[in-house]
Every structure is written in C-alpha cells, then in structure tokens.
Short mmCIF file of C-alpha atoms in Angstrom, two decimals:
data_model
loop_
_atom_site.label_atom_id
_atom_site.label_comp_id
_atom_site.label_asym_id
_atom_site.label_seq_id
_atom_site.Cartn_x
_atom_site.Cartn_y
_atom_site.Cartn_z
CA MET A 1 45.24 134.18 48.80
CA ALA A 2 48.36 134.19 51.02
CA ALA A 3 48.02 135.94 54.38
CA TRP A 4 50.47 138.71 53.53
CA GLN A 5 48.62 139.43 50.27
CA GLN A 6 45.29 139.79 52.10
CA ILE A 7 46.79 142.28 54.54
CA LEU A 8 48.56 144.19 51.77
CA ALA A 9 45.35 144.37 49.72
CA LEU A 10 43.65 146.12 52.64
CA ASP A 11 46.50 148.60 53.02
CA ALA A 12 46.60 149.28 49.29
CA ARG A 13 42.96 150.44 49.31
CA TYR A 14 43.92 153.32 51.58
CA ASN A 15 47.17 154.13 49.82
CA ALA A 16 45.73 156.96 47.74
CA LEU A 17 44.85 158.77 50.99
CA ARG A 18 48.39 158.67 52.40
CA VAL A 19 50.34 161.91 51.86
CA PRO A 20 48.22 163.02 48.87
CA SER A 21 50.87 165.52 47.74
CA ASP A 22 53.70 162.94 47.61
CA PRO A 23 52.89 159.97 45.31
CA GLY A 24 56.51 158.81 45.42
CA PHE A 25 56.30 158.27 49.17
CA ARG A 26 53.07 156.30 48.80
CA THR A 27 54.74 153.99 46.30
CA LEU A 28 57.72 153.41 48.56
CA TYR A 29 55.41 152.83 51.54
CA ILE A 30 53.44 150.08 49.86
CA ARG A 31 56.58 148.38 48.53
CA ARG A 32 58.20 148.40 51.96
CA ARG A 33 54.97 147.15 53.52
CA SER A 34 54.99 144.27 51.03
CA GLN A 35 58.56 143.36 51.92
CA LEU A 36 57.88 143.37 55.67
CA LEU A 37 54.70 141.32 55.32
CA ARG A 38 56.29 138.67 53.13
CA GLU A 39 59.15 138.41 55.61
CA GLY A 40 57.10 138.43 58.82
CA VAL A 41 53.70 136.81 58.19
CA LYS A 42 53.52 133.05 58.71
CA GLU A 43 51.32 131.31 56.17
CA GLU A 44 50.36 128.64 58.70
CA SER A 45 48.78 131.21 61.04
CA GLU A 46 45.29 130.50 62.36
CA PRO A 47 42.61 131.77 59.87
CA THR A 48 40.47 133.07 62.75
CA LEU A 49 43.39 135.12 64.06
CA ARG A 50 44.08 136.49 60.57
CA ARG A 51 40.44 137.56 60.13
CA GLN A 52 40.53 139.24 63.54
CA TYR A 53 43.70 141.13 62.59
CA LEU A 54 42.16 142.24 59.29
CA ARG A 55 39.04 143.56 61.06
CA GLN A 56 41.13 145.50 63.60
CA ARG A 57 43.42 146.86 60.89
CA ALA A 58 40.42 147.96 58.81
CA ALA A 59 38.87 149.68 61.84
CA LEU A 60 42.09 151.59 62.57
CA LEU A 61 42.48 152.69 58.95
CA THR A 62 38.83 153.75 58.77
CA GLN A 63 39.26 155.78 61.96
CA ARG A 64 42.43 157.39 60.58
CA TYR A 65 41.15 158.24 57.08
CA GLY A 66 37.40 158.48 57.66
CA VAL A 67 36.29 156.10 54.93
CA ALA A 68 35.45 152.40 55.07
CA PRO A 69 37.10 149.94 52.66
CA ASP A 70 33.74 148.85 51.21
CA GLN A 71 32.92 152.49 50.42
CA MET A 72 36.24 152.84 48.63
CA SER A 73 35.50 149.71 46.58
CA VAL A 74 32.12 151.10 45.53
CA ARG A 75 33.74 154.40 44.56
CA SER A 76 36.35 152.55 42.49
CA ARG A 77 33.72 150.49 40.68
CA SER A 78 31.64 153.52 39.83
CA VAL A 79 34.24 154.85 37.43
CA SER A 80 33.89 151.89 35.05
CA THR A 81 31.60 152.12 32.04
CA GLN A 82 28.33 150.20 31.97
CA SER A 83 29.34 148.45 28.75
CA HIS A 84 31.96 146.26 30.43
CA SER A 85 30.94 142.82 31.59
CA ARG A 86 31.23 142.01 35.28
CA GLN A 87 33.98 139.49 34.59
CA SER A 88 36.16 141.82 32.49
CA HIS A 89 35.67 144.66 34.98
CA SER A 90 36.73 142.43 37.87
CA ARG A 91 39.95 141.52 36.03
CA HIS A 92 40.66 145.15 35.16
CA HIS A 93 40.05 146.33 38.73
CA SER A 94 42.35 143.61 40.08
CA ASP A 95 45.10 144.57 37.62
CA VAL A 96 44.86 148.24 38.52
CA GLU A 97 45.12 147.40 42.22
CA LEU A 98 48.15 145.21 41.59
CA ALA A 99 49.86 147.88 39.51
CA ARG A 100 49.18 150.48 42.20
CA ARG A 101 50.88 148.23 44.73
CA GLY A 102 53.98 147.65 42.61
CA MET A 103 53.19 143.95 42.30
CA ASP A 104 53.09 141.66 39.28
CA SER A 105 49.80 141.30 37.45
CA PRO A 106 49.14 137.88 35.94
CA ALA A 107 49.40 137.75 32.17
CA ALA A 108 46.11 137.56 30.32
CA PRO A 109 45.15 134.06 29.20
CA GLY A 110 46.36 133.35 25.69
CA ARG A 111 48.72 136.33 25.52
CA SER A 112 51.82 135.39 23.59
CA ALA A 113 55.28 136.55 24.61
CA THR A 114 55.61 138.55 21.42
CA SER A 115 52.21 140.23 21.64
CA PRO A 116 52.35 144.06 21.50
CA ALA A 117 50.16 144.12 24.61
CA ALA A 118 53.02 142.54 26.50
CA GLY A 119 55.26 145.57 26.09
CA LEU A 120 57.95 146.40 28.59
CA VAL A 121 56.74 149.79 29.77
CA PRO A 122 53.46 151.56 30.66
CA SER A 123 51.49 153.16 27.89
CA ALA A 124 51.29 156.89 27.25
CA ARG A 125 48.04 156.91 29.25
CA ALA A 126 49.85 155.98 32.47
CA THR A 127 50.04 159.62 33.55
CA ALA A 128 49.75 158.90 37.29
CA SER A 129 52.77 156.60 37.18
CA GLN A 130 54.79 159.09 35.15
CA ALA A 131 53.94 161.84 37.65
CA ILE A 132 55.89 159.94 40.32
CA VAL A 133 59.15 160.82 38.56
CA GLY A 134 58.11 164.28 37.47
CA GLY A 135 57.64 163.72 33.74
CA GLY A 136 60.22 164.90 31.22
CA SER A 137 62.14 162.94 28.60
CA LEU A 138 64.47 160.07 29.46
CA ASP A 139 67.43 162.15 28.27
CA ASP A 140 66.51 164.84 30.80
CA ASN A 141 65.82 162.34 33.57
CA TYR A 142 69.24 160.73 33.17
CA ALA A 143 71.33 163.89 33.00
CA PHE A 144 73.94 164.04 35.77
CA ALA A 145 75.42 167.03 37.60
CA GLY A 146 78.86 165.61 38.42
CA PHE A 147 80.23 163.69 41.40
CA LEU A 148 78.82 163.55 44.91
CA HIS A 149 81.83 161.63 46.25
CA VAL A 150 84.79 159.51 45.12
CA PHE A 151 86.00 156.58 47.24
CA ASP A 152 89.55 155.33 46.76
CA GLN A 153 90.36 153.37 49.94
CA HIS A 154 90.70 150.04 48.10
CA GLN A 155 93.99 149.09 46.46
CA ARG A 156 92.54 146.59 44.00
CA ALA A 157 89.46 146.31 41.77
CA VAL A 158 86.04 146.90 43.32
CA THR A 159 84.00 144.01 41.95
CA CYS A 160 80.57 144.70 43.42
CA VAL A 161 78.68 147.79 44.56
CA ARG A 162 75.21 147.76 46.17
CA PHE A 163 72.85 150.39 47.57
CA ALA A 164 70.70 149.10 50.42
CA HIS A 165 67.07 148.29 49.61
CA ASP A 166 64.77 151.34 49.60
CA GLU A 167 67.60 153.49 50.93
CA ARG A 168 68.97 156.67 49.46
CA SER A 169 72.40 156.93 51.05
CA LEU A 170 73.46 153.53 52.45
CA LEU A 171 76.04 151.93 50.16
CA ALA A 172 78.35 148.90 50.33
CA PHE A 173 81.05 147.63 47.99
CA GLY A 174 83.60 144.82 47.99
CA SER A 175 87.11 144.63 46.55
CA LEU A 176 89.69 142.11 45.41
CA ASP A 177 91.83 143.37 48.30
CA GLY A 178 89.53 141.26 50.54
CA ARG A 179 87.72 144.14 52.25
CA VAL A 180 84.15 145.43 52.20
CA SER A 181 83.23 149.11 52.71
CA VAL A 182 79.91 150.18 54.23
CA CYS A 183 79.24 153.88 53.61
CA ASP A 184 76.62 156.49 54.52
CA LEU A 185 76.64 159.20 51.86
CA ASP A 186 74.75 161.64 54.10
CA ALA A 187 77.25 161.41 56.96
CA GLU A 188 80.30 163.63 57.33
CA ASP A 189 82.52 160.56 57.78
CA LYS A 190 81.12 158.64 54.84
CA VAL A 191 82.89 155.31 55.46
CA LYS A 192 81.02 153.77 58.41
CA HIS A 193 82.77 150.40 58.48
CA LEU A 194 85.67 148.72 56.69
CA LEU A 195 84.92 145.00 57.01
CA THR A 196 87.97 142.74 57.17
CA GLY A 197 88.18 138.97 57.47
CA HIS A 198 88.39 137.57 53.97
CA THR A 199 91.91 136.47 53.03
CA ASP A 200 91.35 136.85 49.29
CA GLY A 201 89.30 138.97 46.92
CA VAL A 202 85.60 139.66 47.50
CA THR A 203 83.61 138.59 44.43
CA GLY A 204 79.99 139.03 45.55
CA LEU A 205 78.00 141.13 48.01
CA GLU A 206 74.29 141.49 48.84
CA TRP A 207 72.05 143.21 51.42
CA SER A 208 69.33 141.32 53.25
CA THR A 209 65.76 142.47 52.60
CA SER A 210 65.65 144.42 55.89
CA ASN A 211 69.18 145.84 55.38
CA ASP A 212 70.21 144.42 58.76
CA PHE A 213 72.79 142.09 57.26
CA LEU A 214 75.29 141.82 54.43
CA VAL A 215 76.54 138.60 52.91
CA SER A 216 79.81 138.42 51.01
CA CYS A 217 81.63 135.66 49.14
CA SER A 218 85.28 135.43 48.27
CA LEU A 219 88.03 133.69 46.35
CA ASP A 220 89.19 132.40 49.76
CA ALA A 221 86.32 129.84 49.49
CA THR A 222 84.26 131.33 52.33
CA ALA A 223 81.00 133.21 52.68
CA ARG A 224 80.62 135.69 55.53
CA LEU A 225 77.53 137.20 57.17
CA TRP A 226 78.02 140.73 58.58
CA GLY A 227 75.94 142.91 60.86
CA ALA A 228 75.30 146.11 58.93
CA ALA A 229 74.90 148.28 62.04
CA ASP A 230 78.21 147.47 63.75
CA GLY A 231 80.23 145.76 61.00
CA ARG A 232 80.80 142.56 63.02
CA CYS A 233 81.30 139.26 61.23
CA LEU A 234 78.46 137.08 62.57
CA ARG A 235 79.34 133.90 60.71
CA ALA A 236 81.99 132.57 58.32
CA VAL A 237 81.24 129.36 56.41
CA ALA A 238 83.69 127.51 54.16
CA ASP A 239 82.71 126.04 50.81
CA PRO A 240 82.36 122.26 51.31
CA HIS A 241 84.44 121.64 48.18
CA HIS A 242 87.10 124.21 49.11
CA SER A 243 86.37 126.03 45.87
CA PRO A 244 86.63 129.81 45.38
CA LEU A 245 83.20 131.47 45.40
CA ALA A 246 82.12 133.73 42.55
CA CYS A 247 78.61 135.00 43.37
CA VAL A 248 76.01 135.16 46.12
CA VAL A 249 72.38 136.24 46.62
CA PHE A 250 69.90 136.06 49.49
CA HIS A 251 66.84 133.90 48.98
CA PRO A 252 64.19 136.56 48.19
CA ILE A 253 61.67 135.29 50.76
CA ASN A 254 63.70 133.43 53.38
CA ASN A 255 66.80 135.47 54.24
CA ASN A 256 68.10 132.63 56.39
CA LEU A 257 69.08 131.06 53.07
CA VAL A 258 71.72 132.35 50.67
CA ILE A 259 72.56 130.87 47.27
CA LEU A 260 76.23 130.62 46.28
CA GLY A 261 78.00 129.81 43.02
CA ASN A 262 81.55 128.42 43.01
CA LYS A 263 84.38 127.84 40.56
CA VAL A 264 83.73 124.11 40.17
CA GLY A 265 80.28 124.88 38.78
CA LEU A 266 78.10 124.18 41.80
CA VAL A 267 75.10 126.30 42.78
CA GLN A 268 74.58 125.69 46.51
CA VAL A 269 72.13 126.81 49.17
CA LEU A 270 73.56 127.75 52.58
CA ASN A 271 71.56 128.24 55.77
CA VAL A 272 73.46 131.13 57.34
CA SER A 273 71.61 130.76 60.65
CA SER A 274 72.95 127.25 61.19
CA GLY A 275 76.01 127.37 58.94
CA HIS A 276 74.89 124.16 57.20
CA TYR A 277 74.34 123.27 53.56
CA PRO A 278 70.91 121.52 53.45
CA ALA A 279 70.41 118.20 51.69
CA GLY A 280 69.22 118.59 48.11
CA GLY A 281 70.37 122.21 48.03
CA SER A 282 73.02 121.94 45.31
CA SER A 283 73.07 121.57 41.54
CA GLN A 284 75.85 121.24 38.96
CA LEU A 285 76.32 123.68 36.08
CA ALA A 286 78.18 122.95 32.85
CA ALA A 287 81.07 125.19 33.93
CA SER A 288 82.17 127.59 36.67
CA ALA A 289 79.32 129.64 38.14
CA THR A 290 79.71 133.34 37.33
CA ALA A 291 76.44 135.12 38.18
CA LEU A 292 73.22 134.72 40.18
CA ALA A 293 69.90 136.57 40.26
CA ALA A 294 67.00 136.14 42.71
CA PRO A 295 64.17 138.62 41.99
CA PRO A 296 62.04 139.61 45.00
CA THR A 297 58.87 138.47 43.27
CA GLY A 298 60.24 134.93 42.84
CA PRO A 299 59.83 132.04 42.50
CA LEU A 300 62.69 131.40 40.06
CA ILE A 301 66.41 131.90 40.59
CA TRP A 302 68.85 132.20 37.69
CA ALA A 303 72.52 131.22 37.45
CA GLY A 304 75.04 132.00 34.71
CA CYS A 305 78.20 130.07 33.88
CA GLN A 306 81.57 130.33 32.13
CA LYS A 307 80.26 128.65 28.96
CA GLY A 308 77.59 131.27 28.31
CA MET A 309 74.57 129.42 29.68
CA VAL A 310 71.78 130.69 31.93
CA VAL A 311 70.00 128.08 34.08
CA SER A 312 66.77 128.62 36.01
CA PHE A 313 66.02 126.95 39.35
CA ARG A 314 63.25 126.69 41.88
CA CYS A 315 64.45 126.93 45.47
CA ASP A 316 62.15 125.76 48.25
CA GLN A 317 62.02 128.54 50.84
CA GLY A 318 61.71 126.10 53.73
CA SER A 319 64.07 123.23 52.97
CA GLY A 320 66.44 124.98 50.57
CA ARG A 321 66.03 122.21 48.00
CA LEU A 322 67.05 123.22 44.45
CA VAL A 323 65.21 121.98 41.35
CA LYS A 324 66.71 122.74 37.93
CA CYS A 325 64.15 124.01 35.40
CA ARG A 326 65.59 125.36 32.13
CA ARG A 327 69.01 125.79 30.52
CA VAL A 328 69.44 128.39 27.78
CA THR A 329 72.64 129.22 25.87
CA VAL A 330 72.75 133.01 25.56
CA SER A 331 76.37 133.45 24.39
CA ASP A 332 78.04 130.29 23.14
CA GLY A 333 81.46 130.02 24.81
CA ALA A 334 81.48 133.58 26.20
CA PRO A 335 81.09 133.84 30.00
CA VAL A 336 77.92 135.31 31.48
CA THR A 337 79.20 137.86 34.02
CA CYS A 338 75.96 139.36 35.35
CA ILE A 339 72.26 138.56 35.53
CA SER A 340 69.61 140.99 36.79
CA ALA A 341 65.93 140.04 37.02
CA ARG A 342 63.04 142.46 37.14
CA SER A 343 59.28 142.70 36.65
CA TRP A 344 57.65 145.93 35.54
CA ALA A 345 55.03 147.26 37.97
CA SER A 346 52.38 147.71 35.32
CA ARG A 347 49.44 145.59 34.21
CA GLU A 348 50.51 146.35 30.65
CA ALA A 349 54.02 145.01 31.28
CA ALA A 350 53.93 142.34 33.95
CA ASP A 351 56.39 139.92 32.37
CA MET A 352 59.64 139.11 34.14
CA SER A 353 62.73 140.22 32.23
CA LEU A 354 66.41 139.32 32.52
CA LEU A 355 69.33 141.64 31.81
CA VAL A 356 72.47 139.66 30.96
CA ASN A 357 76.08 140.75 30.41
CA ALA A 358 78.21 138.36 28.33
CA ALA A 359 81.89 138.64 27.45
CA CYS A 360 81.16 138.86 23.72
CA ASN A 361 80.71 142.64 23.78
CA SER A 362 77.01 142.22 24.53
CA LEU A 363 74.36 143.43 26.94
CA MET A 364 71.18 141.43 26.33
CA LEU A 365 67.60 141.87 27.48
CA PHE A 366 65.42 138.75 27.62
CA ARG A 367 61.76 138.25 28.35
CA VAL A 368 60.84 135.29 30.55
CA VAL A 369 58.21 133.47 28.52
CA ASP A 370 57.07 130.65 30.81
CA GLN A 371 56.93 129.54 34.42
CA GLU A 372 60.04 127.38 34.01
CA GLY A 373 62.27 130.31 33.04
CA GLY A 374 62.32 130.01 29.26
CA LEU A 375 63.90 133.08 27.63
CA GLN A 376 63.24 135.11 24.50
CA LEU A 377 65.81 137.67 23.34
CA ARG A 378 64.29 141.13 23.04
CA ARG A 379 67.22 143.53 22.65
CA ARG A 380 70.99 143.41 22.33
CA PHE A 381 73.28 146.38 22.99
CA ASN A 382 76.95 146.69 22.11
CA VAL A 383 79.13 147.19 25.20
CA ARG A 384 82.91 146.78 25.23
CA HIS A 385 83.29 143.55 27.15
CA SER A 386 85.68 140.66 26.55
CA THR A 387 87.94 140.08 29.58
CA HIS A 388 86.55 141.65 32.78
CA ALA A 389 83.47 140.68 34.80
CA ILE A 390 81.27 143.58 33.68
CA LYS A 391 77.89 144.06 35.39
CA SER A 392 74.68 145.96 34.71
CA SER A 393 71.41 146.87 36.40
CA PHE A 394 67.83 147.86 35.73
CA CYS A 395 67.00 151.42 36.70
CA PRO A 396 64.82 151.20 39.87
CA ILE A 397 61.85 153.35 38.87
CA MET A 398 61.76 152.31 35.26
CA SER A 399 58.23 150.95 35.74
CA PHE A 400 56.86 154.47 36.04
CA ARG A 401 58.44 156.15 33.02
CA GLN A 402 57.46 156.29 29.38
CA GLY A 403 60.43 154.25 28.31
CA ALA A 404 62.64 151.90 30.32
CA CYS A 405 66.33 152.27 31.02
CA VAL A 406 69.18 149.99 32.00
CA VAL A 407 72.72 150.92 33.02
CA SER A 408 75.93 148.99 32.36
CA GLY A 409 79.65 149.20 32.95
CA SER A 410 82.15 148.76 30.13
CA GLU A 411 85.81 148.04 29.48
CA ASP A 412 86.22 151.39 27.69
CA CYS A 413 85.97 153.19 31.09
CA THR A 414 82.46 154.46 30.32
CA VAL A 415 79.09 154.01 32.01
CA TYR A 416 76.26 153.51 29.50
CA LEU A 417 72.52 154.13 29.97
CA PHE A 418 70.22 152.56 27.37
CA ASP A 419 66.51 152.95 26.66
CA VAL A 420 65.35 149.41 25.91
CA GLU A 421 62.31 150.70 23.99
CA ARG A 422 64.24 152.95 21.60
CA ASP A 423 65.22 151.29 18.31
CA LEU A 424 67.21 154.22 16.94
CA LYS A 425 70.13 155.51 19.04
CA PRO A 426 69.15 153.71 22.26
CA CYS A 427 72.03 155.18 24.29
CA VAL A 428 70.50 157.84 26.56
CA ASN A 429 73.71 158.97 28.23
CA ARG A 430 77.43 158.15 28.65
CA LEU A 431 79.28 158.93 31.86
CA GLN A 432 83.04 159.33 31.60
CA GLY A 433 85.16 159.77 34.69
CA HIS A 434 86.80 156.41 35.36
CA SER A 435 90.36 155.61 34.27
CA ALA A 436 89.85 151.83 34.21
CA ALA A 437 87.19 149.33 33.16
CA VAL A 438 83.86 149.99 34.92
CA LEU A 439 82.96 146.69 36.59
CA ASP A 440 79.71 147.32 38.45
CA VAL A 441 76.92 149.91 38.61
CA CYS A 442 74.02 150.53 40.99
CA PHE A 443 71.31 153.20 41.45
CA ASN A 444 69.83 154.13 44.81
CA ARG A 445 66.08 153.84 45.39
CA ASP A 446 65.00 157.15 43.81
CA GLU A 447 67.73 157.29 41.15
CA SER A 448 69.15 160.50 42.60
CA LEU A 449 72.54 158.76 42.97
CA LEU A 450 74.42 156.27 40.82
CA ALA A 451 77.44 154.36 42.17
CA THR A 452 79.99 152.94 39.72
CA ALA A 453 83.11 150.88 40.50
CA ASP A 454 86.21 150.21 38.43
CA ALA A 455 89.16 147.83 38.04
CA GLU A 456 91.57 150.18 39.85
CA GLY A 457 89.53 150.27 43.07
CA THR A 458 87.77 153.61 42.59
CA VAL A 459 84.06 154.08 43.32
CA ILE A 460 82.35 157.19 41.95
CA VAL A 461 78.96 158.33 43.24
CA TRP A 462 77.28 160.41 40.53
CA LYS A 463 74.60 162.98 41.35
CA ARG A 464 71.63 163.10 39.00
CA GLN A 465 70.57 166.52 37.81
CA LEU A 466 67.22 167.28 39.46
#
C-alpha cells in the first residue's frame, strides 16, 4: 500500500469520533486529508521512518480520542454476522472503510459494466450517507432561492467558471476579453483580483489542488500561472507551435505539471515550475483539442476534439510522458466541448463516469468500463447545443444522495439539472435568469452556491434554498 494510503487508513479509523454532530465536516476533513497526503508524502520515504510516524500518529490519536485503533477494528468486526466467511467479511470491511473515506472501492471480480450491482448511486440503505445532505427529495435539494450576486465586469463571454477545491466562497472565472476574475463571495468587496496579462481570450482555467495557484490558457497561445493570494503572474509560457490554446488542467497528483490542448490538435504536458515541455509529453489528436478532464483519483486523463472523439491517456506523474490508451467516437463530426470525470464514493457505485457535452444537442453520461478508458453510454439528455462551447459538471455531493444529479449550460439561456437515475422526466430543475447562452456551470463544495456564466460576460451566483 502507498505511504499516503497507510496514513489515511489510520486517520479514517478515528473519523467517526471527530465532531460527532457534524458528519459533513468529517467527510470534508478526510477528503482534504487525502489531498494533502497525496501531494506531500514521498513514496520513496524510508519504511522505518514511515512506521515510526504511524506509531506516533496512532499514539496521539489514541490520547485524543481515548480508544486504540486495534480496539476500533475489533468493534467494527463484531457487527458482522457469523455466517459470513472470513474472506468475504474482509472484502466488505475494506469496502466500507473506503466508502467512508470518499475513496474508490475496487470493482468486484467478474462484475460486468452493465450489472445492476454497478449502479451509479448508493442504495436506499445508505442512510448515513444521505444524512450528510439532510435527506429530502432531489427536487427539494435543488430548489434555489434566487441570486446571491451578479458579476458583470467582463465585456465579452465568460468561458470558464471554477470554485476553488473544498471552498465555499472562493470563485474564479475567465473571459474572452483576456482577463480573469478572482472573487470572494463572503467579502464586502467581492472581486479580490482582476488578473491581466493575456492579449486574447481566456479559454481555460483551473485551481491547483491546494488552491494556492491558478493556471489559465488563452487564444494568445500562452499559458499563465497565477498566485491566488496576490494575483501576480508567476510564469507565462508560450505554446511551442504558436497555436491558440483551448483547454488546460493540472495533473491530479503532481501540480508541477499541467496538461494543455491546442488548436492544431496536440495534447501537451508543461512543467510550470521550469517552463519546459518534457520529452515524450505530447500526443496528436485527430482534430483541434476542445476539452480535458483529469479526475483526482487518476490515473487516466481524457481529451476531447473537434471531430467528436474522446481519447484517454496515461500521464506519468514524474516525467510527464503521455501514453495514448483508447479513442472513442461519442458524437461523429460534432465537437466535444466539455468532459467531466467523477467516481462515486460508494462501494456500490465505484465505477468512474464521464459527463460529455457535444455540439449535437446532447449531454451524455458514460461509464468507464476498463483500465484503458473504454466507454459505455449510459444516458443521453437533450440540451440545446450546436454552436457555443457549452459545459457541464457533476454535482459535488452526488455520492451521498439517493439519486445523482448533473448540471449543464445551454444555448436557450437556461441552466438544467438532471437526475441521471430517473428515466421519466429526468430534469430536476431549470434556472432562468441569463439573457445569453449559458456556457459554463460550477457548484461550490457543499452545493449551497451555483455559479453560471454566459456569452455576454455575466456570471450569476445562485443561492440554493436551505
């Protein structure tokens, strides 16, 4: 087991004892702990030193909570029935621990991608998970109480909007006027920084895992790294082929690396620390790159192109080398404009899924069916989409509801929320307030706020009805 997983496993045993009256906080704590460990723990560390750290950490937690980890393990095992075999109980206990931590559980051997057991959401028995979001129907949970704020400082379309990771109020968005706004929705002066430097439209924007940095890409053929605290441009790197850039993501494990897609169809890895493009870190698509997705659980990265194809890659976190895995045509001839990747935090629904917008009036949900990134279409929703770069997103706490929702923009000026498990009338809610095509959408960590951006440069922050 990797070093960070061993440390996280120890912390997860005590998680039920942290703030017993606030399960939502416990979930956020363990997810943030996972992010920090994956980012900070070196796998090549001395095993003796790691064992020493684990012993000291266990002693501190035992002193704080008054129970030893081995006692907790015995207590957990005692709840199982005597009829289970030791092997099946061990697998079940491991899955429960993984689900509690918000991590992926490995699929059961022999489970097919179409098996009912591989459903997308927790079962009706998952009452503890549902309690995190307070119960209620999906229609009630996605009712909104109007606007929190409207931003209109950009003169051209806002192409990308992103809440910071595990943050409620920190928001950034980029515009075709070449500027990026960084906002704090809890502050009186909500616009903290207006980042200038790009000489053409901003097409992509992402936060680093720690929220210390932002990376943006632009039609001016440059990528820029910004300090989130002070808004300074720390590095600007030109595309080696002088091609406009269309999309960007941070490598999910090594934030020194970012992956870029350009208009000549290249997916390229950039080391933002050195400003260099590493050898072997590029791959050619069949057409212009249009979308990228890099899920935090890894190890695959997906790219979409102008011809309607989605290609999966493996990206080495050390060298930045790209290896092409699978190519799937999802919308023949219609551009893919957005890809989102997500795993459900449930042992009953551990499969990775992709949410794909294509300019054929479609929002599609795929299940990832193998380790190379093979896709199986699960659902298709009708969304007005033929000319603009429309984007969508998974709802952040979907893993803990009975039902699972996604949100998408549309060219009919409406924001749509769909329940992917509902066959009849899947649309949960429609939000109408924009006067132009809604290009991008993003929830904050607890889904209390939804930010939506349109083709006229307006960003609306919607307040969910609590």
